[in-house]
Amino acid sequence: MFATLLFRARDEVVMPPPGATAPARFAARITDPVWDGGALALAALINRAADRANRLQFLTIRRYLAMVFVTLLILLATVALWA
C-alpha cells in the first residue's frame, strides 16, 4: 500500500504487440531511502576511518613506540583526573 511512498517502488511492463513472438517483460525496482541515506553513509564513514587507521601499519618502530608512550600518558592523565 505504501510501497510507492516509502520504498519508491516502480513497476515496468513491456507488452509486445498482438501476434509478436517476443516475450513480455516485467521489471520491479524497489529503493530503500533509509538504507541509502543512513547505512551507506555510515559505511562510507567507517571506510574513511579505516583508511586513516591503515597508516599505522607502516610506522617505524621508533614512531610506533612514541605513539604508544603518548597514548599511555594520555590514558594515565585521564584516569588521574577522573579519580
XYZ file of N, CA and C in Angstrom:
249
model
N 0.816 -1.190 0.000
C 0.000 0.000 0.000
C 0.859 1.253 0.000
N 1.906 1.252 0.815
C 2.773 2.429 0.897
C 4.089 2.233 0.151
N 4.155 1.225 -0.688
C 5.421 0.908 -1.351
C 5.905 2.049 -2.237
N 4.996 2.711 -2.935
C 5.439 3.796 -3.809
C 5.936 4.985 -3.000
N 5.400 5.164 -1.812
C 5.801 6.299 -0.983
C 7.058 5.986 -0.171
N 7.072 4.845 0.518
C 8.170 4.531 1.420
C 9.389 3.929 0.730
N 9.172 3.078 -0.245
C 10.277 2.361 -0.868
C 10.512 2.748 -2.322
N 9.839 3.749 -2.800
C 9.990 4.213 -4.184
C 9.887 3.050 -5.170
N 8.883 2.226 -4.986
C 8.692 1.050 -5.841
C 8.193 1.479 -7.214
N 8.787 0.905 -8.237
C 8.399 1.200 -9.605
C 8.282 -0.112 -10.362
N 7.205 -0.258 -11.113
C 6.995 -1.428 -11.964
C 7.037 -0.996 -13.415
N 7.639 -1.840 -14.238
C 7.700 -1.558 -15.668
C 7.291 -2.829 -16.407
N 6.269 -2.713 -17.235
C 5.766 -3.847 -18.005
C 5.878 -3.502 -19.488
N 6.512 -4.388 -20.244
C 6.634 -4.211 -21.685
C 5.856 -5.350 -22.340
N 4.776 -4.998 -22.990
C 3.945 -5.991 -23.673
C 4.175 -5.873 -25.180
N 4.517 -6.963 -25.817
C 4.696 -6.907 -27.274
C 3.327 -6.768 -27.948
N 3.317 -6.273 -29.158
C 2.043 -6.148 -29.865
C 1.437 -7.523 -30.140
N 0.129 -7.585 -30.354
C -0.505 -8.873 -30.635
C 0.103 -9.527 -31.878
N 0.366 -10.832 -31.784
C 0.939 -11.574 -32.896
C 2.453 -11.642 -32.868
N 3.107 -10.824 -32.028
C 4.571 -10.856 -31.950
C 5.002 -12.056 -31.122
N 6.173 -12.593 -31.442
C 6.670 -13.771 -30.725
C 7.581 -13.397 -29.551
N 7.823 -12.115 -29.359
C 8.684 -11.674 -28.253
C 7.959 -11.865 -26.923
N 8.692 -12.236 -25.884
C 8.045 -12.420 -24.591
C 7.754 -11.062 -23.934
N 6.788 -11.075 -23.065
C 6.508 -9.875 -22.274
C 7.594 -9.741 -21.208
N 7.877 -8.530 -20.828
C 8.917 -8.293 -19.818
C 8.325 -7.501 -18.664
N 8.734 -7.897 -17.457
C 8.296 -7.224 -16.241
C 9.520 -6.933 -15.396
N 9.641 -5.709 -14.919
C 10.754 -5.329 -14.051
C 10.198 -4.532 -12.875
N 10.647 -4.881 -11.694
C 10.247 -4.159 -10.482
C 11.501 -3.609 -9.819
N 11.468 -2.335 -9.477
C 12.593 -1.693 -8.798
C 12.117 -1.158 -7.461
N 12.832 -1.505 -6.405
C 12.497 -1.025 -5.066
C 13.753 -0.405 -4.470
N 13.644 0.809 -3.990
C 14.754 1.524 -3.380
C 14.386 1.857 -1.944
N 15.281 1.560 -1.019
C 15.054 1.866 0.389
C 15.807 3.144 0.740
N 15.111 4.259 0.934
C 15.806 5.521 1.210
C 16.525 5.517 2.554
N 16.040 4.767 3.529
C 16.724 4.704 4.829
C 18.076 4.024 4.657
N 18.101 2.949 3.882
C 19.365 2.254 3.640
C 20.325 3.154 2.863
N 19.829 3.812 1.830
C 20.688 4.675 1.017
C 21.219 5.858 1.826
N 20.370 6.439 2.647
C 20.787 7.629 3.390
C 21.539 7.328 4.662
N 21.155 6.266 5.356
C 21.744 6.000 6.659
C 22.871 4.996 6.643
N 22.579 3.795 6.232
C 23.565 2.722 6.320
C 24.726 2.934 5.361
N 24.462 3.387 4.165
C 25.556 3.600 3.213
C 26.440 4.771 3.629
N 25.837 5.797 4.229
C 26.633 6.914 4.727
C 27.508 6.469 5.893
N 26.962 5.637 6.770
C 27.741 5.110 7.889
C 28.877 4.230 7.386
N 28.613 3.419 6.379
C 29.660 2.565 5.806
C 30.768 3.409 5.183
N 30.422 4.493 4.528
C 31.440 5.373 3.944
C 32.289 6.017 5.037
N 31.659 6.407 6.141
C 32.392 6.997 7.268
C 33.359 5.978 7.875
N 32.914 4.749 8.038
C 33.771 3.708 8.596
C 34.930 3.402 7.654
N 34.675 3.397 6.349
C 35.759 3.160 5.391
C 36.805 4.258 5.435
N 36.365 5.519 5.578
C 37.334 6.613 5.691
C 38.169 6.491 6.950
N 37.535 6.123 8.070
C 38.278 5.941 9.320
C 39.262 4.776 9.202
N 38.864 3.711 8.539
C 39.757 2.558 8.360
C 40.942 2.919 7.475
N 40.712 3.728 6.458
C 41.821 4.151 5.601
C 42.834 4.992 6.381
N 42.331 5.836 7.277
C 43.251 6.650 8.077
C 44.002 5.786 9.084
N 43.312 4.812 9.677
C 43.964 3.928 10.654
C 44.949 2.982 9.971
N 44.784 2.730 8.701
C 45.676 1.838 7.970
C 47.099 2.386 7.927
N 47.254 3.680 8.053
C 48.595 4.281 8.036
C 49.435 3.815 9.219
N 48.781 3.410 10.317
C 49.522 2.980 11.498
C 50.315 1.701 11.238
N 49.952 0.929 10.248
C 50.665 -0.304 9.945
C 52.056 -0.043 9.383
N 52.270 1.135 8.874
C 53.523 1.418 8.193
C 54.431 2.351 8.992
N 54.202 2.446 10.308
C 55.072 3.265 11.149
C 56.383 2.537 11.412
N 57.434 3.310 11.621
C 58.693 2.707 12.047
C 58.549 2.331 13.512
N 59.468 1.525 14.019
C 59.385 1.095 15.415
C 59.522 2.287 16.349
N 60.339 3.250 15.967
C 60.528 4.439 16.815
C 59.228 5.239 16.900
N 58.556 5.427 15.786
C 57.303 6.179 15.808
C 56.192 5.399 16.513
N 56.198 4.086 16.329
C 55.192 3.270 16.985
C 55.350 3.340 18.512
N 56.579 3.200 19.005
C 56.810 3.262 20.450
C 56.499 4.655 21.003
N 56.791 5.686 20.244
C 56.446 7.044 20.683
C 54.934 7.208 20.759
N 54.214 6.672 19.792
C 52.757 6.769 19.812
C 52.180 6.009 21.005
N 52.713 4.827 21.297
C 52.243 4.044 22.435
C 52.531 4.786 23.732
N 53.693 5.400 23.851
C 54.056 6.145 25.057
C 53.142 7.352 25.263
N 52.884 8.098 24.221
C 51.986 9.259 24.328
C 50.567 8.814 24.676
N 50.121 7.732 24.088
C 48.791 7.207 24.400
C 48.713 6.774 25.859
N 49.743 6.143 26.361
C 49.779 5.740 27.759
C 49.742 6.947 28.681
N 50.482 7.993 28.344
C 50.453 9.209 29.157
C 49.065 9.847 29.173
N 48.415 9.872 28.025
C 47.065 10.451 27.956
C 46.088 9.628 28.785
N 46.169 8.306 28.693
C 45.281 7.455 29.479
C 45.530 7.602 30.973
N 46.785 7.661 31.394
C 47.099 7.832 32.800
C 46.641 9.196 33.310
N 46.791 10.232 32.509
C 46.319 11.555 32.911
C 44.798 11.579 33.013
N 44.141 10.902 32.121
C 42.683 10.822 32.169
C 42.210 10.117 33.431
N 42.842 9.009 33.768
C 42.465 8.274 34.976
C 42.771 9.094 36.218
N 43.899 9.799 36.233
C 44.267 10.612 37.400
C 43.292 11.768 37.605
N 42.847 12.384 36.517
C 41.919 13.499 36.639
C 40.499 13.022 36.960
N 40.166 11.828 36.526
C 38.810 11.305 36.728
C 38.636 10.799 38.157
N 39.681 10.234 38.719
C 39.574 9.628 40.075
C 39.657 10.631 41.171
